[in-house]
Short mmCIF file of C-alpha atoms and ligand atoms in Angstrom, two decimals:
data_model
loop_
_atom_site.label_atom_id
_atom_site.label_comp_id
_atom_site.label_asym_id
_atom_site.label_seq_id
_atom_site.Cartn_x
_atom_site.Cartn_y
_atom_site.Cartn_z
CA UNK A 1 -24.61 -17.84 -15.89
CA UNK A 2 -23.57 -14.27 -16.41
CA UNK A 3 -26.06 -13.13 -13.77
CA UNK A 4 -24.81 -15.67 -11.30
CA UNK A 5 -21.28 -14.43 -11.80
CA UNK A 6 -22.40 -10.84 -11.24
CA UNK A 7 -24.08 -11.86 -8.00
CA UNK A 8 -20.91 -13.58 -6.79
CA UNK A 9 -18.80 -10.54 -7.64
CA UNK A 10 -21.34 -8.19 -6.06
CA UNK A 11 -21.22 -10.29 -2.89
CA UNK A 12 -17.44 -10.09 -2.81
CA UNK A 13 -17.58 -6.35 -3.37
CA UNK A 14 -20.05 -5.93 -0.50
CA UNK A 15 -17.86 -8.06 1.78
CA UNK A 16 -14.83 -5.99 0.83
CA UNK A 17 -16.77 -2.76 1.32
CA UNK A 18 -17.44 -3.84 4.88
CA UNK A 19 -13.83 -4.77 5.41
CA UNK A 20 -12.13 -1.77 3.84
CA UNK A 21 -14.69 0.89 4.85
CA UNK A 22 -13.00 3.87 3.26
CA UNK A 23 -13.13 5.69 -0.07
CA UNK A 24 -13.97 3.75 -3.24
CA UNK A 25 -14.32 0.26 -1.76
CA UNK A 26 -14.79 -1.27 -5.17
CA UNK A 27 -13.95 -4.29 -7.20
CA UNK A 28 -13.86 -4.91 -10.93
CA UNK A 29 -15.52 -3.42 -12.91
CA UNK A 30 -14.40 -0.21 -11.28
CA UNK A 31 -16.53 2.89 -11.62
CA UNK A 32 -15.77 6.58 -11.59
CA UNK A 33 -16.92 7.73 -8.13
CA UNK A 34 -19.33 10.63 -7.96
CA UNK A 35 -17.56 13.96 -7.53
CA UNK A 36 -18.61 15.15 -4.03
CA UNK A 37 -19.23 18.74 -5.31
CA UNK A 38 -19.84 20.72 -8.47
CA UNK A 39 -17.08 21.60 -10.94
CA UNK A 40 -17.05 25.22 -9.72
CA UNK A 41 -17.17 24.39 -5.99
CA UNK A 42 -13.46 25.03 -5.39
CA UNK A 43 -13.25 28.36 -7.26
CA UNK A 44 -11.04 30.34 -7.11
CA UNK A 45 -8.51 27.72 -5.97
CA UNK A 46 -9.36 25.33 -8.78
CA UNK A 47 -11.27 26.64 -11.79
CA UNK A 48 -14.32 24.79 -13.11
CA UNK A 49 -12.76 23.89 -16.46
CA UNK A 50 -9.70 22.28 -14.87
CA UNK A 51 -11.96 20.40 -12.48
CA UNK A 52 -14.18 19.09 -15.27
CA UNK A 53 -11.35 17.93 -17.53
CA UNK A 54 -9.45 16.46 -14.61
CA UNK A 55 -12.41 14.48 -13.31
CA UNK A 56 -14.42 13.62 -16.43
CA UNK A 57 -11.44 12.96 -18.74
CA UNK A 58 -8.28 12.13 -16.77
CA UNK A 59 -9.80 10.23 -13.85
CA UNK A 60 -12.36 8.54 -16.10
CA UNK A 61 -9.53 7.31 -18.33
CA UNK A 62 -7.68 5.73 -15.42
CA UNK A 63 -10.86 3.84 -14.50
CA UNK A 64 -11.42 2.71 -18.10
CA UNK A 65 -7.81 1.63 -18.58
CA UNK A 66 -7.79 -0.18 -15.24
CA UNK A 67 -10.86 -2.18 -16.25
CA UNK A 68 -9.29 -2.98 -19.63
CA UNK A 69 -6.09 -4.15 -17.94
CA UNK A 70 -8.03 -6.40 -15.53
CA UNK A 71 -10.63 -7.80 -17.92
CA UNK A 72 -10.46 -11.57 -18.18
CA UNK A 73 -7.38 -11.87 -15.97
CA UNK A 74 -7.09 -13.89 -12.78
CA UNK A 75 -6.59 -10.73 -10.70
CA UNK A 76 -10.02 -9.38 -11.73
CA UNK A 77 -11.46 -9.99 -8.26
CA UNK A 78 -8.74 -8.33 -6.25
CA UNK A 79 -9.96 -5.13 -4.55
CA UNK A 80 -8.32 -1.81 -5.29
CA UNK A 81 -6.10 -1.74 -2.20
CA UNK A 82 -4.87 -5.25 -2.99
CA UNK A 83 -3.92 -4.20 -6.52
CA UNK A 84 -1.98 -1.26 -5.09
CA UNK A 85 -0.26 -3.35 -2.43
CA UNK A 86 1.43 -5.58 -5.03
CA UNK A 87 1.42 -3.09 -7.93
CA UNK A 88 5.09 -3.84 -8.64
CA UNK A 89 4.25 -7.48 -9.30
CA UNK A 90 1.14 -6.82 -11.38
CA UNK A 91 3.00 -4.58 -13.84
CA UNK A 92 2.80 -1.03 -15.17
CA UNK A 93 -0.79 -0.96 -16.56
CA UNK A 94 -2.13 -1.96 -13.13
CA UNK A 95 0.36 0.19 -11.24
CA UNK A 96 -0.44 3.33 -13.26
CA UNK A 97 -4.20 2.93 -13.57
CA UNK A 98 -5.07 1.46 -10.16
CA UNK A 99 -2.86 4.23 -8.76
CA UNK A 100 -4.55 6.84 -10.96
CA UNK A 101 -8.00 5.72 -9.84
CA UNK A 102 -7.20 5.53 -6.14
CA UNK A 103 -5.14 8.73 -6.03
CA UNK A 104 -7.75 10.88 -7.77
CA UNK A 105 -10.56 9.46 -5.62
CA UNK A 106 -8.59 10.51 -2.55
CA UNK A 107 -7.77 13.91 -4.09
CA UNK A 108 -11.47 14.79 -4.63
CA UNK A 109 -12.17 13.61 -1.10
CA UNK A 110 -9.26 15.68 0.30
CA UNK A 111 -10.38 19.00 -1.16
CA UNK A 112 -13.03 21.35 0.21
CA UNK A 113 -13.41 24.96 1.27
CA UNK A 114 -15.82 24.63 4.18
CA UNK A 115 -14.11 22.31 6.61
CA UNK A 116 -11.16 24.06 8.28
CA UNK A 117 -8.40 22.51 10.37
CA UNK A 118 -9.61 21.50 13.83
CA UNK A 119 -6.89 21.03 16.46
CA UNK A 120 -9.37 19.11 18.64
CA UNK A 121 -10.28 16.18 16.41
CA UNK A 122 -8.13 13.05 16.05
CA UNK A 123 -6.11 14.12 13.03
CA UNK A 124 -5.85 17.68 14.36
CA UNK A 125 -4.26 16.42 17.57
CA UNK A 126 -1.91 14.16 15.61
CA UNK A 127 -0.89 17.03 13.31
CA UNK A 128 -0.16 19.28 16.29
CA UNK A 129 1.84 16.53 18.02
CA UNK A 130 3.80 15.62 14.87
CA UNK A 131 4.36 18.91 13.06
CA UNK A 132 3.71 21.54 15.75
CA UNK A 133 1.26 23.62 13.71
CA UNK A 134 -0.96 23.10 10.66
CA UNK A 135 1.23 25.69 8.90
CA UNK A 136 4.34 23.56 9.40
CA UNK A 137 2.50 20.65 7.81
CA UNK A 138 1.40 22.87 4.95
CA UNK A 139 5.02 23.92 4.35
CA UNK A 140 6.13 20.29 4.25
CA UNK A 141 3.37 19.40 1.78
CA UNK A 142 4.26 22.39 -0.40
CA UNK A 143 7.91 21.39 -0.36
CA UNK A 144 7.13 17.74 -1.14
CA UNK A 145 4.97 18.82 -4.08
CA UNK A 146 7.38 21.47 -5.35
CA UNK A 147 10.45 19.22 -5.26
CA UNK A 148 8.80 16.25 -6.97
CA UNK A 149 10.42 16.36 -10.42
CA UNK A 150 7.95 15.86 -13.27
CA UNK A 151 4.53 14.38 -12.54
CA UNK A 152 3.49 12.98 -9.21
CA UNK A 153 1.78 13.43 -5.86
CA UNK A 154 2.37 14.85 -2.39
CA UNK A 155 0.95 12.89 0.54
CA UNK A 156 0.10 13.04 4.19
CA UNK A 157 0.03 9.38 5.23
CA UNK A 158 -0.15 7.08 8.24
CA UNK A 159 2.95 4.90 8.70
CA UNK A 160 2.79 1.26 9.90
CA UNK A 161 3.91 2.63 13.29
CA UNK A 162 0.70 4.73 13.19
CA UNK A 163 2.58 8.02 12.89
CA UNK A 164 1.81 10.84 10.47
CA UNK A 165 4.37 11.58 7.76
CA UNK A 166 4.72 13.55 4.51
CA UNK A 167 6.26 12.31 1.28
CA UNK A 168 5.89 12.58 -2.48
CA UNK A 169 5.80 9.93 -5.19
CA UNK A 170 6.33 9.88 -8.97
CA UNK A 171 3.65 9.30 -11.62
CA UNK A 172 0.63 7.51 -10.11
CA UNK A 173 2.52 5.70 -7.35
CA UNK A 174 1.41 6.03 -3.73
CA UNK A 175 2.63 4.83 -0.31
CA UNK A 176 0.39 1.74 -0.29
CA UNK A 177 2.42 0.31 -3.17
CA UNK A 178 5.21 -2.23 -2.75
CA UNK A 179 7.31 -0.10 -5.13
CA UNK A 180 7.18 2.95 -2.84
CA UNK A 181 10.18 3.67 -0.59
CA UNK A 182 7.79 5.30 1.94
CA UNK A 183 5.02 2.93 3.00
CA UNK A 184 1.70 3.55 4.70
CA UNK A 185 -1.89 4.61 4.03
CA UNK A 186 -2.37 8.08 2.49
CA UNK A 187 -5.07 10.26 4.08
CA UNK A 188 -4.53 13.50 2.13
CA UNK A 189 -3.57 13.71 -1.56
CA UNK A 190 -2.21 16.63 -3.59
CA UNK A 191 -1.98 16.08 -7.35
CA UNK A 192 1.08 17.84 -8.79
CA UNK A 193 0.63 16.73 -12.40
CA UNK A 194 0.44 19.77 -14.69
CA UNK A 195 -3.10 18.75 -15.70
CA UNK A 196 -4.17 19.57 -12.13
CA UNK A 197 -3.25 23.26 -12.38
CA UNK A 198 -1.90 24.36 -15.78
CA UNK A 199 -4.96 26.18 -17.15
CA UNK A 200 -5.08 28.56 -14.20
CA UNK A 201 -1.54 28.59 -12.79
CA UNK A 202 0.47 27.69 -15.95
CA UNK A 203 4.01 26.80 -14.86
CA UNK A 204 3.61 28.18 -11.32
CA UNK A 205 3.29 24.94 -9.39
CA UNK A 206 4.22 26.74 -6.15
CA UNK A 207 1.23 29.10 -6.44
CA UNK A 208 -1.10 26.17 -7.03
CA UNK A 209 0.38 24.32 -4.04
CA UNK A 210 -0.02 27.32 -1.70
CA UNK A 211 -3.64 27.70 -2.75
CA UNK A 212 -4.61 24.03 -2.76
CA UNK A 213 -3.03 23.20 0.61
CA UNK A 214 -5.27 25.95 2.00
CA UNK A 215 -8.35 24.20 0.59
CA UNK A 216 -8.36 20.95 2.53
CA UNK A 217 -11.53 19.24 3.76
CA UNK A 218 -10.21 18.48 7.24
CA UNK A 219 -13.34 16.64 8.30
CA UNK A 220 -12.78 14.17 5.46
CA UNK A 221 -9.07 13.89 6.31
CA UNK A 222 -10.02 13.20 9.92
CA UNK A 223 -12.24 10.32 8.82
CA UNK A 224 -9.51 9.02 6.51
CA UNK A 225 -7.13 9.14 9.48
CA UNK A 226 -9.32 7.17 11.87
CA UNK A 227 -10.18 4.69 9.10
CA UNK A 228 -6.49 4.22 8.25
CA UNK A 229 -5.61 3.49 11.89
CA UNK A 230 -8.22 0.70 11.91
CA UNK A 231 -7.41 -0.63 8.42
CA UNK A 232 -5.80 -4.13 8.45
CA UNK A 233 -3.83 -3.02 5.39
CA UNK A 234 -1.50 -1.11 7.72
CA UNK A 235 -0.38 -4.33 9.40
CA UNK A 236 0.08 -5.98 6.02
CA UNK A 237 2.36 -3.14 4.92
CA UNK A 238 4.29 -3.49 8.18
CA UNK A 239 4.80 -7.21 7.59
CA UNK A 240 5.87 -6.64 3.97
CA UNK A 241 8.53 -4.23 5.23
CA UNK A 242 10.07 -6.89 7.50
CA UNK A 243 13.26 -7.42 5.48
CA UNK A 244 14.63 -10.34 7.49
CA UNK A 245 11.35 -12.23 7.15
CA UNK A 246 11.34 -11.64 3.38
CA UNK A 247 14.94 -12.88 3.18
CA UNK A 248 14.01 -16.01 5.08
CA UNK A 249 11.07 -16.54 2.77
CA UNK A 250 13.43 -16.56 -0.22
CA UNK A 251 15.76 -19.18 1.18
CA UNK A 252 13.05 -21.47 2.60
CA UNK A 253 11.08 -21.46 -0.65
CA UNK A 254 14.22 -22.08 -2.74
CA UNK A 255 15.24 -25.08 -0.60
CA UNK A 256 11.95 -26.55 0.64
CA UNK A 257 9.98 -26.58 -2.61
CA UNK A 258 12.61 -28.55 -4.59
CA UNK A 259 12.79 -31.02 -1.68
CA UNK A 260 9.08 -31.70 -2.11
CA UNK A 261 9.95 -32.93 -5.60
CA UNK A 262 12.75 -35.11 -4.22
CA UNK A 263 15.51 -32.63 -5.12
CA UNK A 264 17.72 -32.17 -2.04
CA UNK A 265 20.55 -30.45 -3.88
CA UNK A 266 19.50 -26.86 -2.97
CA UNK A 267 19.18 -27.61 0.75
CA UNK A 268 22.44 -29.59 0.83
CA UNK A 269 24.22 -26.65 -0.82
CA UNK A 270 22.56 -23.86 1.17
CA UNK A 271 21.74 -25.17 4.66
CA UNK A 272 24.33 -22.79 6.16
CA UNK A 273 22.57 -19.88 4.52
CA UNK A 274 19.21 -21.17 5.77
CA UNK A 275 20.58 -21.09 9.32
CA UNK A 276 22.19 -17.65 8.98
CA UNK A 277 18.96 -16.15 7.60
CA UNK A 278 16.99 -17.66 10.51
CA UNK A 279 19.51 -16.16 12.95
CA UNK A 280 19.29 -12.79 11.18
CA UNK A 281 15.51 -12.91 11.61
CA UNK A 282 15.88 -13.64 15.33
CA UNK A 283 18.53 -10.95 15.85
CA UNK A 284 17.00 -8.28 13.62
CA UNK A 285 14.58 -5.46 14.34
CA UNK A 286 11.03 -6.67 15.00
CA UNK A 287 8.28 -4.46 13.54
CA UNK A 288 6.29 -3.10 16.51
CA UNK A 289 3.10 -5.11 15.88
CA UNK A 290 5.01 -8.38 15.68
CA UNK A 291 7.15 -8.02 18.77
CA UNK A 292 5.04 -10.60 20.65
CA UNK A 293 6.04 -13.57 22.85
CA UNK A 294 4.31 -16.03 20.44
CA UNK A 295 6.18 -14.77 17.39
CA UNK A 296 9.51 -14.63 19.28
CA UNK A 297 9.04 -18.19 20.52
CA UNK A 298 8.21 -19.44 17.02
CA UNK A 299 11.30 -17.72 15.61
CA UNK A 300 13.41 -19.39 18.35
CA UNK A 301 12.01 -22.75 17.20
CA UNK A 302 12.73 -21.78 13.60
CA UNK A 303 16.41 -21.13 14.41
CA UNK A 304 16.64 -24.49 16.24
CA UNK A 305 15.03 -26.25 13.27
CA UNK A 306 17.35 -24.58 10.76
CA UNK A 307 20.36 -25.51 12.95
CA UNK A 308 19.21 -29.16 12.94
CA UNK A 309 18.85 -29.14 9.15
CA UNK A 310 22.34 -27.70 8.85
CA UNK A 311 23.79 -30.34 11.20
CA UNK A 312 22.08 -33.13 9.25
CA UNK A 313 23.51 -31.81 6.00
CA UNK A 314 27.00 -31.57 7.51
CA UNK A 315 26.69 -35.16 8.76
CA UNK A 316 25.45 -36.27 5.33
CA UNK A 317 22.14 -37.56 6.66
CA UNK A 318 19.74 -39.31 4.28
CA UNK A 319 17.20 -37.48 2.11
CA UNK A 320 14.21 -38.61 4.18
CA UNK A 321 15.64 -37.33 7.48
CA UNK A 322 16.53 -33.95 6.01
CA UNK A 323 13.20 -33.59 4.17
CA UNK A 324 11.26 -34.24 7.38
CA UNK A 325 13.18 -31.58 9.33
CA UNK A 326 13.02 -29.06 6.49
CA UNK A 327 9.25 -29.61 6.33
CA UNK A 328 9.08 -28.68 10.04
CA UNK A 329 11.05 -25.49 9.41
CA UNK A 330 8.76 -24.61 6.52
CA UNK A 331 5.71 -25.13 8.76
CA UNK A 332 7.23 -22.89 11.41
CA UNK A 333 7.74 -20.17 8.81
CA UNK A 334 4.05 -20.38 7.91
CA UNK A 335 3.12 -20.35 11.60
CA UNK A 336 4.96 -17.00 11.87
CA UNK A 337 3.04 -15.64 8.87
CA UNK A 338 -0.25 -16.78 10.43
CA UNK A 339 0.65 -15.09 13.74
CA UNK A 340 1.42 -11.88 11.81
CA UNK A 341 -2.14 -11.92 10.41
CA UNK A 342 -3.70 -11.77 13.90
MN1 MN3 B 1 -4.50 14.17 -11.93
#
């Protein structure tokens, strides 16, 4: 029985590995990824002792604590990126440890002394187009890392609009997470926790930042960039950032689901709000990927449906009539979600 379960999980992990195709494409139980170089490989930028403690103690602890937090729970089978995506809902142990595992994996992958910036590869061209020079990017990363109060990370990431951007985040948060004000897929990670530099640089975070942003494995970042552009996660983040759609989701679920149980009170009280949220969706800003004729047409139908529900409520129509129309509106909402997945 136990073996059968392992086979099922292994199959899921393999499927996810094919789908996600970047960095530690893992599922529970998570494992510490192999460090891609020796502890002394980044001397003198990062000393061997810092590297060893950071990898073998700090990162290993995040992996261990993540597995402990997941063990026996119903979210055990969710892949790492899925845990990050809804980290705010899964709670602090998942947020901190899934973040810690992902962020450190990307950090090891980001660093290297033998792969300089190349203005001709995909990320090189994007850096030149976005920031002008690699030095301008380096300055932005240094500033993001230096101004992050307390512990955290500086990032180069790909936005849902497929642009490059720089930001920082506190603790073990990152831009994939629903809790992050800046959303996207990180492709370059700089750890600014004291444990990343204190033994060698003590309190001089700026000196560490200047050194470490000069020790980037640009070939790896280039691969991260092209993988991020092709990663379906980017579209998911874009959809999650569609405020008007989220607002509509709230009102439709709070009116439709009670009606399924025969409770029409919420829809009778809030049909005006249902209509105004549908109109706000139609009149609001469409995320670039979802600005399609099919989605626009479905949202038009959604507004018409919500207007009908509102009219029926005003005219004090019977429960059955209203329930049938509200069911149509609910189906249209799900049709929009399905179109967003394609
Ligand atoms: Mn760290």
